[in-house]
PDB file of C-alpha atoms in Angstrom:
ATOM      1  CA  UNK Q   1      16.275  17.112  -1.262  1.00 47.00           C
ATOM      2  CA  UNK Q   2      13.138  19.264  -1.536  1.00 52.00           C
ATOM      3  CA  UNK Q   3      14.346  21.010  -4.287  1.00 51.00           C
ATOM      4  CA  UNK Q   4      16.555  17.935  -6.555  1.00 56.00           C
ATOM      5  CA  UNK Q   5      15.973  17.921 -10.044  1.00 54.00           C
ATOM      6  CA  UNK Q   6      14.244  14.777 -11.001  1.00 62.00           C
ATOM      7  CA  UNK Q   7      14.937  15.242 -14.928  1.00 60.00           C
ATOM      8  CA  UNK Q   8      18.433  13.428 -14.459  1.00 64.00           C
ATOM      9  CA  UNK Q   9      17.793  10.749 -12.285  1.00 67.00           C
ATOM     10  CA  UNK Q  10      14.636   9.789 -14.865  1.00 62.00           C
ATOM     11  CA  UNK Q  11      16.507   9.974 -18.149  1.00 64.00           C
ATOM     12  CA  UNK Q  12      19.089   7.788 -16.026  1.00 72.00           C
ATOM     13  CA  UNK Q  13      16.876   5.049 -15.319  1.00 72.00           C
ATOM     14  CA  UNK Q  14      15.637   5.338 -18.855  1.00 70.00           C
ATOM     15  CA  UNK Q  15      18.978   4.911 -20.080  1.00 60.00           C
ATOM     16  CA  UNK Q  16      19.643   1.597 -17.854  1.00 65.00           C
ATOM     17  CA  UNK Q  17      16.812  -0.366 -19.283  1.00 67.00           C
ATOM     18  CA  UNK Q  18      14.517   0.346 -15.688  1.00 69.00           C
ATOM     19  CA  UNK Q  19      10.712  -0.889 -16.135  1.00 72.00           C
ATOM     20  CA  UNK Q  20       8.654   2.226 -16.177  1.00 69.00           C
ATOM     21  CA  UNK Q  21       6.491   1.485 -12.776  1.00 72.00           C
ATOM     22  CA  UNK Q  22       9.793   0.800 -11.120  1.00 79.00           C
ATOM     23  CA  UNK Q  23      11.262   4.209 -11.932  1.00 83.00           C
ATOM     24  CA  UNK Q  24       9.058   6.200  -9.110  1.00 84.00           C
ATOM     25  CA  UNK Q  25       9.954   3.796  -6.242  1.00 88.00           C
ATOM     26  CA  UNK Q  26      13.852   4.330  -7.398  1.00 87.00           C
ATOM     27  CA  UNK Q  27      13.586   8.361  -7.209  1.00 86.00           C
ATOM     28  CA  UNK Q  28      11.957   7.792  -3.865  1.00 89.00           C
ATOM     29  CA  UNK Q  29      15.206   5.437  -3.105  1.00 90.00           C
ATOM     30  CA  UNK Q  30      17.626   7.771  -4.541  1.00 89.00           C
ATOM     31  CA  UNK Q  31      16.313  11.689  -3.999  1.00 87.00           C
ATOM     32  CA  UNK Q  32      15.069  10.959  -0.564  1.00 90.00           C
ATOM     33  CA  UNK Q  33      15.744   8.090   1.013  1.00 93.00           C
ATOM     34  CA  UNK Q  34      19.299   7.410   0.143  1.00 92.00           C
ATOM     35  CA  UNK Q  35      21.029  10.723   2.394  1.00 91.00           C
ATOM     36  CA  UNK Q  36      19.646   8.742   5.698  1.00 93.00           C
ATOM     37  CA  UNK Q  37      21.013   5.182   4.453  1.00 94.00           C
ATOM     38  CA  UNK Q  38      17.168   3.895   4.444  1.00 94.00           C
ATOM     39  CA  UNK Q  39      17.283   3.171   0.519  1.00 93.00           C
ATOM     40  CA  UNK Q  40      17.868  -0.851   0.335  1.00 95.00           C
ATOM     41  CA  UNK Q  41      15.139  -2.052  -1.630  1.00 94.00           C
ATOM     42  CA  UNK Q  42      16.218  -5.839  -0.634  1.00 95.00           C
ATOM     43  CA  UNK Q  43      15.270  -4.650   2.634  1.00 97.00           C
ATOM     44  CA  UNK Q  44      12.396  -6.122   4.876  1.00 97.00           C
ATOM     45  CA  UNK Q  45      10.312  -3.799   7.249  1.00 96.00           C
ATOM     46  CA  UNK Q  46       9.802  -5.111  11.272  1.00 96.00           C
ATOM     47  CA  UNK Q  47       8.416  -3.847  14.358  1.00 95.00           C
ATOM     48  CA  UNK Q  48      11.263  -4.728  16.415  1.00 94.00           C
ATOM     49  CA  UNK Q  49      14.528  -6.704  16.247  1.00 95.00           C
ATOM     50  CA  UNK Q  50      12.674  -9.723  18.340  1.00 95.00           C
ATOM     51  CA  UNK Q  51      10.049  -9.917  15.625  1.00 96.00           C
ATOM     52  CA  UNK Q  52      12.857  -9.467  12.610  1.00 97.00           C
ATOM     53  CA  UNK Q  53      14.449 -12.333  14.369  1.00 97.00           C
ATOM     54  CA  UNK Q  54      11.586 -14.956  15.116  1.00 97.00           C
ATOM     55  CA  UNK Q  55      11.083 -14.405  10.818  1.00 97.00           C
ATOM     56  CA  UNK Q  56      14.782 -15.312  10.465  1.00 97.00           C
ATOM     57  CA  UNK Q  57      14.138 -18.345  12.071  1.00 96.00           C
ATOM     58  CA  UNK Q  58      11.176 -19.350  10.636  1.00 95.00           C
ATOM     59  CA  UNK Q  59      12.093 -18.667   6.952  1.00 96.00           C
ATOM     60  CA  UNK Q  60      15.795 -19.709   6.628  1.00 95.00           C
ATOM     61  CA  UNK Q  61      15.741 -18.605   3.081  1.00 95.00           C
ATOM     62  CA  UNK Q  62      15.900 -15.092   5.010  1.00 96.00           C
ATOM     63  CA  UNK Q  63      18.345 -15.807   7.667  1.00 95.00           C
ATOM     64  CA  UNK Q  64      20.577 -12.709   5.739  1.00 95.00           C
ATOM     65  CA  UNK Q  65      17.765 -10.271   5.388  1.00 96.00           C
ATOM     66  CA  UNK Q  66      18.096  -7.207   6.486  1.00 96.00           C
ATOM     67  CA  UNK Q  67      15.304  -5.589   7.983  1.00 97.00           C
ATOM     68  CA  UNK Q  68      14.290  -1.990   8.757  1.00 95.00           C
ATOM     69  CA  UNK Q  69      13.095  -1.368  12.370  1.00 94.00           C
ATOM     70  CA  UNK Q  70      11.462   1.859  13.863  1.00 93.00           C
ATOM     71  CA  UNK Q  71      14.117   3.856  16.078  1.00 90.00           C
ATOM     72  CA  UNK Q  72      13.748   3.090  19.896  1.00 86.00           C
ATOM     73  CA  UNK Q  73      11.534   5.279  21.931  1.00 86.00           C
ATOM     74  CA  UNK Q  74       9.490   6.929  18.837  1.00 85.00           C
ATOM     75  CA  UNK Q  75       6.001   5.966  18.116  1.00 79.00           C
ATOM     76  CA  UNK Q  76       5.679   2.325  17.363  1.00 78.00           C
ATOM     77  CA  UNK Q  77       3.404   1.959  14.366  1.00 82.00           C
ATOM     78  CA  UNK Q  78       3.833   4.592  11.584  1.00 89.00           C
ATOM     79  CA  UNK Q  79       1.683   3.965   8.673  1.00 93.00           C
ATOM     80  CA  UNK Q  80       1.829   4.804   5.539  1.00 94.00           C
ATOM     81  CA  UNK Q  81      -1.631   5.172   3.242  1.00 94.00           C
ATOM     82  CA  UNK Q  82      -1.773   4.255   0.286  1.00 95.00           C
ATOM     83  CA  UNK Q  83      -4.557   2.947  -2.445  1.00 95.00           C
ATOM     84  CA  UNK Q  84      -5.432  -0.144  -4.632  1.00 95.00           C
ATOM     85  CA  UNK Q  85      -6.610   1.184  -7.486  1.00 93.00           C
ATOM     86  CA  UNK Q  86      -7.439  -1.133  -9.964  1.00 92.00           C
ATOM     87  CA  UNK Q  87      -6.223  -5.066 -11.956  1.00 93.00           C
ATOM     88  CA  UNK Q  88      -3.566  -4.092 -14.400  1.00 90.00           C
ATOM     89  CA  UNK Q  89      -5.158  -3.720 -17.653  1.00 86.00           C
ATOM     90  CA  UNK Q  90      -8.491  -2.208 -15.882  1.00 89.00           C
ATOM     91  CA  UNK Q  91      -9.800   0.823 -15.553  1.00 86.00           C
ATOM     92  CA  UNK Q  92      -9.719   2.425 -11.728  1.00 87.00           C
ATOM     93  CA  UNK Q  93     -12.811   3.846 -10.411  1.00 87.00           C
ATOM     94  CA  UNK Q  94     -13.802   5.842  -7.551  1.00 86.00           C
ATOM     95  CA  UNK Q  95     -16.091   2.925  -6.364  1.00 87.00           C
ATOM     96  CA  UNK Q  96     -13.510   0.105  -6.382  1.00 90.00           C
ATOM     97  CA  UNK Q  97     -10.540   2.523  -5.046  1.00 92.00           C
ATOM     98  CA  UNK Q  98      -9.616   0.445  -1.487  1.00 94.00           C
ATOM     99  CA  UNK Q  99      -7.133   1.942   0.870  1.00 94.00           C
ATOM    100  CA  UNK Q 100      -4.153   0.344   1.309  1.00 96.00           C
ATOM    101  CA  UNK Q 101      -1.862   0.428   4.579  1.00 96.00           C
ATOM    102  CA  UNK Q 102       1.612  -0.328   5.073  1.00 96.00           C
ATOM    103  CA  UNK Q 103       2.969  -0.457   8.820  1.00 95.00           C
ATOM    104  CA  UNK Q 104       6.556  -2.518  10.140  1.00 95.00           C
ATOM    105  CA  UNK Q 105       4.370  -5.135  11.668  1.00 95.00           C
ATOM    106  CA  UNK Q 106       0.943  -5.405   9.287  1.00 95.00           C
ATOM    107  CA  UNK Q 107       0.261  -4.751   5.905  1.00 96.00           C
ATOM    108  CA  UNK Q 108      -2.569  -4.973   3.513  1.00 96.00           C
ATOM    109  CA  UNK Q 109      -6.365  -3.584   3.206  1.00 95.00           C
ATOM    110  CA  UNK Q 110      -7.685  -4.300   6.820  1.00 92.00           C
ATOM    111  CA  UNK Q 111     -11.509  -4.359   5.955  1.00 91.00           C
ATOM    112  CA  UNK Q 112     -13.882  -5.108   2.342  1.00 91.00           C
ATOM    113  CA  UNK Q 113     -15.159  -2.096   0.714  1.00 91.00           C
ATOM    114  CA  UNK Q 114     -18.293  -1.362   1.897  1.00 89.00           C
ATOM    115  CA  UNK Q 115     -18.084  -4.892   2.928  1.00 89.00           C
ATOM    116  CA  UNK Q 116     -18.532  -6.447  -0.453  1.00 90.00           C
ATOM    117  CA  UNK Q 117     -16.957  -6.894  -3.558  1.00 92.00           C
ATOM    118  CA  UNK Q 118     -15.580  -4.737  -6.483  1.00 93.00           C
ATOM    119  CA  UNK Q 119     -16.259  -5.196 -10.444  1.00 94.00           C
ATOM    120  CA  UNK Q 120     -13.631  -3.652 -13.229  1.00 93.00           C
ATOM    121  CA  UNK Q 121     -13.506  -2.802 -16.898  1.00 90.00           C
ATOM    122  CA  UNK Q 122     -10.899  -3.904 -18.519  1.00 89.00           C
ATOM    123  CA  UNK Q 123      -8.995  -0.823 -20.877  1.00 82.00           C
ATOM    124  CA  UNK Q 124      -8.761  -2.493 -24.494  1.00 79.00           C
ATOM    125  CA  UNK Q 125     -12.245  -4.251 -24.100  1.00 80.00           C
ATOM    126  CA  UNK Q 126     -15.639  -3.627 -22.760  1.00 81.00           C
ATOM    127  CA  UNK Q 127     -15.007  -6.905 -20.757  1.00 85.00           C
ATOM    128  CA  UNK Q 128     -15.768  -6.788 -16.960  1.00 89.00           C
ATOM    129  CA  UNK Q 129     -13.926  -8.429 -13.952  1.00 91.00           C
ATOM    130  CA  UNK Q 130     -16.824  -8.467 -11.727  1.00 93.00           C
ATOM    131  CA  UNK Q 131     -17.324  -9.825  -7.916  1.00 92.00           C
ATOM    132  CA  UNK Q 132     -13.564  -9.698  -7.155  1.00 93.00           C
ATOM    133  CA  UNK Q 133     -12.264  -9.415  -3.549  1.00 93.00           C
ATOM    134  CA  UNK Q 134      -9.912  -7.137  -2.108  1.00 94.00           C
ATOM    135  CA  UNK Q 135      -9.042  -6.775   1.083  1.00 93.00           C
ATOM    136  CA  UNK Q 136     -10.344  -7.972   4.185  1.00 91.00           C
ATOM    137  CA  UNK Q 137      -7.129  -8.457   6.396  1.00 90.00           C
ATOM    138  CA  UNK Q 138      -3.373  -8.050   6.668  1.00 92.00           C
ATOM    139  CA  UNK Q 139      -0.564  -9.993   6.657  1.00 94.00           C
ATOM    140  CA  UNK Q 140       2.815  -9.647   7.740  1.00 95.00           C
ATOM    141  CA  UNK Q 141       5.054  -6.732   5.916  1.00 97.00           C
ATOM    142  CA  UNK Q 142       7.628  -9.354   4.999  1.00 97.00           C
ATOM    143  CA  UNK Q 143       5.270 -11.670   3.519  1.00 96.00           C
ATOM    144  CA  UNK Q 144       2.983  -9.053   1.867  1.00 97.00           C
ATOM    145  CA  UNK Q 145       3.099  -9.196  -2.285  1.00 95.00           C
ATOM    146  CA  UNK Q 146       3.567 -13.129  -2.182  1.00 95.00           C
ATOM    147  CA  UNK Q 147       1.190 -15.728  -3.167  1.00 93.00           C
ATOM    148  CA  UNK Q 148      -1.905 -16.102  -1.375  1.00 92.00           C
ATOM    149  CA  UNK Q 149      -3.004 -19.519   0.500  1.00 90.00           C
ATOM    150  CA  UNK Q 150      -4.086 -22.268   0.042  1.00 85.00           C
ATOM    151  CA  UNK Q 151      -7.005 -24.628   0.903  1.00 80.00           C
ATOM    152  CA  UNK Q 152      -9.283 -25.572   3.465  1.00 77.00           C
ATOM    153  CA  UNK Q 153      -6.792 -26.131   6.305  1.00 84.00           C
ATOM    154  CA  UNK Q 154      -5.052 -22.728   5.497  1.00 85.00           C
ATOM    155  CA  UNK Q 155      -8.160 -20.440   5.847  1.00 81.00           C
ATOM    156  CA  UNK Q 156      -9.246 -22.828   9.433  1.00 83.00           C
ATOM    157  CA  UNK Q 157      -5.757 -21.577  10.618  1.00 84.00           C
ATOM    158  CA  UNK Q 158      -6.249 -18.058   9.583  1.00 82.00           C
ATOM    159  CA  UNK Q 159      -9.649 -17.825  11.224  1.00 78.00           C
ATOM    160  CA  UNK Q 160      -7.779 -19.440  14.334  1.00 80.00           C
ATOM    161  CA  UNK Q 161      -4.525 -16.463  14.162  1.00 81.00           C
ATOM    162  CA  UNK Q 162      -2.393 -19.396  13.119  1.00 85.00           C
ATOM    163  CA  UNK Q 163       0.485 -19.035  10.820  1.00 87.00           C
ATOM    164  CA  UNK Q 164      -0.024 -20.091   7.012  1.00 89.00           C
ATOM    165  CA  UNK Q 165       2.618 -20.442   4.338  1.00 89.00           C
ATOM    166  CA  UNK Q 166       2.560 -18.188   1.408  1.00 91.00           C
ATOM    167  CA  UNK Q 167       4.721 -18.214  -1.458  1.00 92.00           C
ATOM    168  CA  UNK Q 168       7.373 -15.617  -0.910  1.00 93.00           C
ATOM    169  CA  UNK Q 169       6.886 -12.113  -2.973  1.00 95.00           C
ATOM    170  CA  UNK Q 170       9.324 -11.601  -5.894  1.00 93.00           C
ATOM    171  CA  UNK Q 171      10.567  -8.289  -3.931  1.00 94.00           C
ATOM    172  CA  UNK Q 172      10.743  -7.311  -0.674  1.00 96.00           C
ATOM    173  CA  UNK Q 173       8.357  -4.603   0.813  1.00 96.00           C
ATOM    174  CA  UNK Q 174      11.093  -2.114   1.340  1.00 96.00           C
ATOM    175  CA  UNK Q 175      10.372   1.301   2.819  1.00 96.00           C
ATOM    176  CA  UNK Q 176      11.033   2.823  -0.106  1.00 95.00           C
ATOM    177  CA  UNK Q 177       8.813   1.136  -1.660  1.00 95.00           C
ATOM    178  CA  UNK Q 178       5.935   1.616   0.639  1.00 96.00           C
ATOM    179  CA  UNK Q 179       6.434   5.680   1.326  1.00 95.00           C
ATOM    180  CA  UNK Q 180       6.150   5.559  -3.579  1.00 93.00           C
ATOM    181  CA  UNK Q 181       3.515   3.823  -3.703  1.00 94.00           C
ATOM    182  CA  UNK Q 182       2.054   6.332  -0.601  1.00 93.00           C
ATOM    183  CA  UNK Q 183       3.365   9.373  -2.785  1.00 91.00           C
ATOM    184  CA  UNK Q 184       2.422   8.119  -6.359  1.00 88.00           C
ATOM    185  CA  UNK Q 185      -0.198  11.111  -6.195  1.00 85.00           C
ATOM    186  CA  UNK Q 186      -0.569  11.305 -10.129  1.00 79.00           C
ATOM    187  CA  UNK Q 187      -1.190   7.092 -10.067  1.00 80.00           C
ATOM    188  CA  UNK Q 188      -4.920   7.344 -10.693  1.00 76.00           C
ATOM    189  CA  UNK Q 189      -4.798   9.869 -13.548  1.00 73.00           C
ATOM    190  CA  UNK Q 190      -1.704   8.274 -15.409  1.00 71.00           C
ATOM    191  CA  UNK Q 191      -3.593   5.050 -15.222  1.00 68.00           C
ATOM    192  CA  UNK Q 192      -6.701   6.323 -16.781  1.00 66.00           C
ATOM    193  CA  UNK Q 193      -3.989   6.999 -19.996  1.00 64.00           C
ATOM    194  CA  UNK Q 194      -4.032   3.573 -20.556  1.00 60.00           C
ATOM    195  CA  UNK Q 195      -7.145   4.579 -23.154  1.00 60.00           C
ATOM    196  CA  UNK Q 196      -4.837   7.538 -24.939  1.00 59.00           C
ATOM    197  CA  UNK Q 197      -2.486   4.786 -27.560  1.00 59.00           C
ATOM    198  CA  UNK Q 198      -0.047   7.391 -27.676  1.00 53.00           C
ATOM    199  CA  UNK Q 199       0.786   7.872 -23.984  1.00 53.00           C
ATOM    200  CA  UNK Q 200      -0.224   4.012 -23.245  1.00 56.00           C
ATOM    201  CA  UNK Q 201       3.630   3.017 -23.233  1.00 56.00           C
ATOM    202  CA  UNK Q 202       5.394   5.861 -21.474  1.00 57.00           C
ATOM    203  CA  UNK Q 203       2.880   8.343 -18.789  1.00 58.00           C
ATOM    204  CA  UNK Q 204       0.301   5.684 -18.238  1.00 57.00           C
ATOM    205  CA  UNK Q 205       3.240   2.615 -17.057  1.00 69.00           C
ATOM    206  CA  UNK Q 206       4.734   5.260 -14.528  1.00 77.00           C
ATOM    207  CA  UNK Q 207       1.898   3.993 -12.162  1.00 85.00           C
ATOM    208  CA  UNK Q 208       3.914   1.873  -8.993  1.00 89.00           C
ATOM    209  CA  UNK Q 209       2.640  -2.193  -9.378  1.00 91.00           C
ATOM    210  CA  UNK Q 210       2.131  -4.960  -6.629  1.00 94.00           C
ATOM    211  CA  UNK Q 211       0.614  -8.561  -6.300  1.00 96.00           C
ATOM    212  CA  UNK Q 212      -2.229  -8.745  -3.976  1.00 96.00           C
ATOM    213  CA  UNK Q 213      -4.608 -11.587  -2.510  1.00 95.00           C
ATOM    214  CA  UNK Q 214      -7.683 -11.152  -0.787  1.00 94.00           C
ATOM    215  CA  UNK Q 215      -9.491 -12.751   1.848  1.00 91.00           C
ATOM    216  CA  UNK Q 216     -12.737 -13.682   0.538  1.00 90.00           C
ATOM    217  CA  UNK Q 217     -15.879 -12.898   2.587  1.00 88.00           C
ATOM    218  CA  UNK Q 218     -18.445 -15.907   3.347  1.00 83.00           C
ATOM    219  CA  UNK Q 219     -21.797 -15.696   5.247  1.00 79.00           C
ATOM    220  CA  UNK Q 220     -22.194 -13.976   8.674  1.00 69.00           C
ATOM    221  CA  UNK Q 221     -18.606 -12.417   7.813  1.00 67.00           C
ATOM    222  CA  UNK Q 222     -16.525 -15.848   7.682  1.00 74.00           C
ATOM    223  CA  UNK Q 223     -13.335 -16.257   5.818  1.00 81.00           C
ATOM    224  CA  UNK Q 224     -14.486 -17.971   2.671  1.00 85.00           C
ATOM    225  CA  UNK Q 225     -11.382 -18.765   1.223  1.00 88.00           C
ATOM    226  CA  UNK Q 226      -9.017 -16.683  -0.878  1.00 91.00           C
ATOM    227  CA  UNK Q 227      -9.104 -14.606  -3.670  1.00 92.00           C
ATOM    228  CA  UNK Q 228      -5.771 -15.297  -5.737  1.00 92.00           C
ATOM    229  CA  UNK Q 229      -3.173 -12.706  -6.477  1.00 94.00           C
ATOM    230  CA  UNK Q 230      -2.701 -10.620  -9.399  1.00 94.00           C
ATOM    231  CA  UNK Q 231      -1.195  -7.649 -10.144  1.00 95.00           C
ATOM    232  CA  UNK Q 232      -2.679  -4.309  -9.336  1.00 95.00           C
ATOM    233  CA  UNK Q 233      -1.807  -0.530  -9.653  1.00 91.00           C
ATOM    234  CA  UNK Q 234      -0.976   1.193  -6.982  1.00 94.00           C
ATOM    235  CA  UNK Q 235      -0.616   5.130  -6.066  1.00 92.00           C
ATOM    236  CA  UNK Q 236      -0.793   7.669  -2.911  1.00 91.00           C
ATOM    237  CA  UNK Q 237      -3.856   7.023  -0.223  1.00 90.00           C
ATOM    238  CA  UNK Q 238      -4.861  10.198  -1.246  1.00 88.00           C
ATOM    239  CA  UNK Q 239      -6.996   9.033  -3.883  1.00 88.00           C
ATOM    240  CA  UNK Q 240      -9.304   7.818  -1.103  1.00 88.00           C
ATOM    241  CA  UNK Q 241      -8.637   9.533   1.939  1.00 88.00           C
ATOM    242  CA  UNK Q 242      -6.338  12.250   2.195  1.00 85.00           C
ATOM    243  CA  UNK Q 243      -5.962  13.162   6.118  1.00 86.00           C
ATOM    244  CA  UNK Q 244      -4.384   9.828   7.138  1.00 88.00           C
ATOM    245  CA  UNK Q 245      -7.852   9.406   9.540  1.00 88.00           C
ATOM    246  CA  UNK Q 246      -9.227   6.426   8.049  1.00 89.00           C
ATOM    247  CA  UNK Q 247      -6.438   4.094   8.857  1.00 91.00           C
ATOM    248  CA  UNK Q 248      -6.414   5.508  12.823  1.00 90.00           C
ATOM    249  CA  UNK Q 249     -10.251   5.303  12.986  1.00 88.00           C
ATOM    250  CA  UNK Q 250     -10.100   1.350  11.535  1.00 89.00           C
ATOM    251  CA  UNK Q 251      -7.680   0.912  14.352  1.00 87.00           C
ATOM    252  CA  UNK Q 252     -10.334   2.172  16.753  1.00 87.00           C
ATOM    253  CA  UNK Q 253      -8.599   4.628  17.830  1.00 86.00           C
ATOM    254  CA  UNK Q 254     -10.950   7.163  20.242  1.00 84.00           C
ATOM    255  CA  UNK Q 255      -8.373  10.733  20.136  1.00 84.00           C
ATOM    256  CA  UNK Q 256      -6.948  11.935  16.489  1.00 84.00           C
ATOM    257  CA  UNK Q 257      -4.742  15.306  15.912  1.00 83.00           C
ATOM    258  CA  UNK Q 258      -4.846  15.880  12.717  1.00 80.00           C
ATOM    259  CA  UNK Q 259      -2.538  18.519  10.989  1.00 79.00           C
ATOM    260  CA  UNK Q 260      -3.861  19.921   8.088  1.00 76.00           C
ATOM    261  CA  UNK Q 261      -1.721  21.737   6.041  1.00 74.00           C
ATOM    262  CA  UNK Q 262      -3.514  21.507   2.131  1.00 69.00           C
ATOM    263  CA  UNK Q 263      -3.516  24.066  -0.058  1.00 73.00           C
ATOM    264  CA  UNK Q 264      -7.125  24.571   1.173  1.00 73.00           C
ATOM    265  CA  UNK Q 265      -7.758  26.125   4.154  1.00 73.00           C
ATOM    266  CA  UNK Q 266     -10.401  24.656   7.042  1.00 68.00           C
ATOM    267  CA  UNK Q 267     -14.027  26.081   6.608  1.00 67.00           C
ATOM    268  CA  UNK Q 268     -13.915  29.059   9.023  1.00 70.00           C
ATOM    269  CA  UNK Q 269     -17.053  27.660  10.596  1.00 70.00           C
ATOM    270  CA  UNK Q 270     -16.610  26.330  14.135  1.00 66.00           C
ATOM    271  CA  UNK Q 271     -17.451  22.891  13.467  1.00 67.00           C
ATOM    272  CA  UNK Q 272     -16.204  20.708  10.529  1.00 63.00           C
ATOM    273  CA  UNK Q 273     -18.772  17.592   9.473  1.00 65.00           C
ATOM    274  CA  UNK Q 274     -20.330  18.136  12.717  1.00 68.00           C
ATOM    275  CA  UNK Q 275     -17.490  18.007  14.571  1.00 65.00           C
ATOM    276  CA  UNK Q 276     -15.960  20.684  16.721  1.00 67.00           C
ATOM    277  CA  UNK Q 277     -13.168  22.105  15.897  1.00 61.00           C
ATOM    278  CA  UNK Q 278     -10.869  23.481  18.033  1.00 60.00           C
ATOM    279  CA  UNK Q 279      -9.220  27.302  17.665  1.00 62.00           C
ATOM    280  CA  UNK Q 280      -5.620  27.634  17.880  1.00 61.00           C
ATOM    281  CA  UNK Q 281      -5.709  29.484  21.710  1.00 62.00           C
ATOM    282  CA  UNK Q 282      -7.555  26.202  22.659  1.00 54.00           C
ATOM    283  CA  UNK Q 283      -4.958  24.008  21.002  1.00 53.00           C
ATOM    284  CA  UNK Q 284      -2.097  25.907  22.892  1.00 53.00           C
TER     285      UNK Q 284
END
C-alpha cells in the first residue's frame, strides 16, 4: 500500500464529480484503509461495544449504525492529532493553529489556545474575524461535527457532565476520516493558495473540511456559552506538534516513550530541552 500510485485513484474521483476536500479522506479510504475492511465512511467510532450500544439507544435515528471499536486487549485510547487551522475563507496562522484530537470515546480541542481567543483574516478581503473561540472541550466522537448547543440550560448541564442535545453532523466521524485529516500534511500550505487565483479552485480546495463549535470561556474559567459552528480547514497535527506529546501531556500523563523516527536526527547532546535523554544500552 506503501508504494500505490495515487495518480489513478485522483483522476477517478475527478472524473465522478467528488468535492475536492473530500478526495484526500477517499484515498485514505481506498489506498489504505480498505485491504483491512476499516474503510466505511458511514461508520461511527466507540470505545467499546457497551458504549456503541447505550448511543443506539439514546439516538434511535442510529439504531443501524455501525460503529468501529478498538480490538480487545490492545491499548484503549489511540489518538490521532490533528490541527484546526483556520474559518474557510481565512487565512491560517501559526498563532491561531489549535490541535485537534480524535480518540473512539472523545473528540475535539481539549483546552483554549493559550487560554484565550483567536482572530483571522479573511483571503479575498482585509476583513478580520477577531475574538473567536475554539476549543475548550470534547464531545463525543459520534456527535463531533454537529451543531453546537444551545442556551442557558444546555451550558448548566455541560458544566454539571450532563448530556446535551446537538444537532447531528451531516457525516459521520469515520476513521478514515480522522487518520486524513491527521495525514493532510500539505493542509496548511495548500490553504495559504487560496491568495494564488490560479490555483484557488484546484491545490488550495484539496485541504480536508469540518464543522466545529467551541466552548466559550467566561470569568474564573466558566463555560460562557457557545461559540457556533462553522466550517474550518483541517490538516495533519503536525502543523502544531509533531511528536504526538502534546495530546499525552494534556491527558496528564507522568511517563511518555516517544519514537522518533524524522528525517532529522536527535541532537547528539545528552539532554534534549533540558530533558535527559536516554542512550539506546539504557533503553534495552
Amino acid at each position: 500500500t506503501g508504494t500505490t500510485l495515487s495518480s489513478g485513484a485522483f483522476l477517478g474521483y475527478t472524473v465522478i464529480g467528488l468535492q475536492f476536500p473530500n478526495m484526500w479522506v477517499h484515498m485514505v479510504k481506498d489506498m489504505i484503509l480498505k485491504p483491512f475492511g476499516l474503510d466505511s465512511l458511514d461508520s461511527y467510532l466507540a470505545p467499546d461495544e457497551a458504549t456503541a450500544n447505550r448511543i443506539r439507544r439514546d439516538n434511535p435515528q442510529l439504531k443501524d449504525a455501525t460503529f468501529h471499536i478498538p480490538v480487545a486487549g490492545r491499548p484503549k485510547t489511540v489518538v490521532i492529532c490533528g490541527a484546526v487551522l483556520s474559518p474557510v475563507g481565512y487565512h491560517p496562522s501559526p498563532d491561531a493553529t489549535v490541535s485537534l484530537q480524535f480518540a473512539s470515546d472523545f473528540s475535539g480541542s481539549p483546552f483554549w489556545p493559550d487560554d484565550s481567543t483567536v482572530d483571522y483574516t479573511a483571503v479575498s478581503s482585509d476583513a478580520e474575524l477577531k475574538n473567536r473561540a475554539i476549543g475548550g472541550g470534547m464531545v463525543e466522537s459520534f456527535a463531533w461535527g454537529g451543531g453546537s448547543p444551545q442556551g442557558a440550560k444546555a451550558a448548566a448541564a455541560v458544566m454539571q457532565g450532563d448530556a446535551v442535545v446537538v444537532d447531528a453532523p451531516a457525516e459521520p466521524l469515520s476513521l478514515a476520516r480522522a487518520i486524513a485529516i491527521s495525514s493532510a500534511a500539505p493542509a496548511a500550505m495548500l490553504q495559504q493558495m487560496n491568495s494564488i487565483p490560479m490555483l484557488k479552485a484546484t491545490a488550495a480546495n484539496l485541504v480536508p473540511e469540518g464543522d466545529i463549535w467551541s466552548f466559550k470561556q467566561g470569568k474564573a474559567g466558566q463555560l460562557d456559552g457557545f461559540q457556533q459552528e462553522a466550517t474550518y480547514s483541517l490538516g495533519d497535527g503536525g502543523s502544531i506538534d509533531n511528536t504526538g506529546v502534546l495530546a499525552l501531556v494534556q491527558r496528564k500523563l507522568t511517563r511518555v516513550v516517544w519514537l522518533c523516527s524524522a528525517e532529522r536526527a536527535l541532537p547528539a547532546s545528552k539532554g534534549v530541552c533540558g530533558k535527559g535523554r536516554l542512550t539506546r544500552a539504557q533503553a534495552k
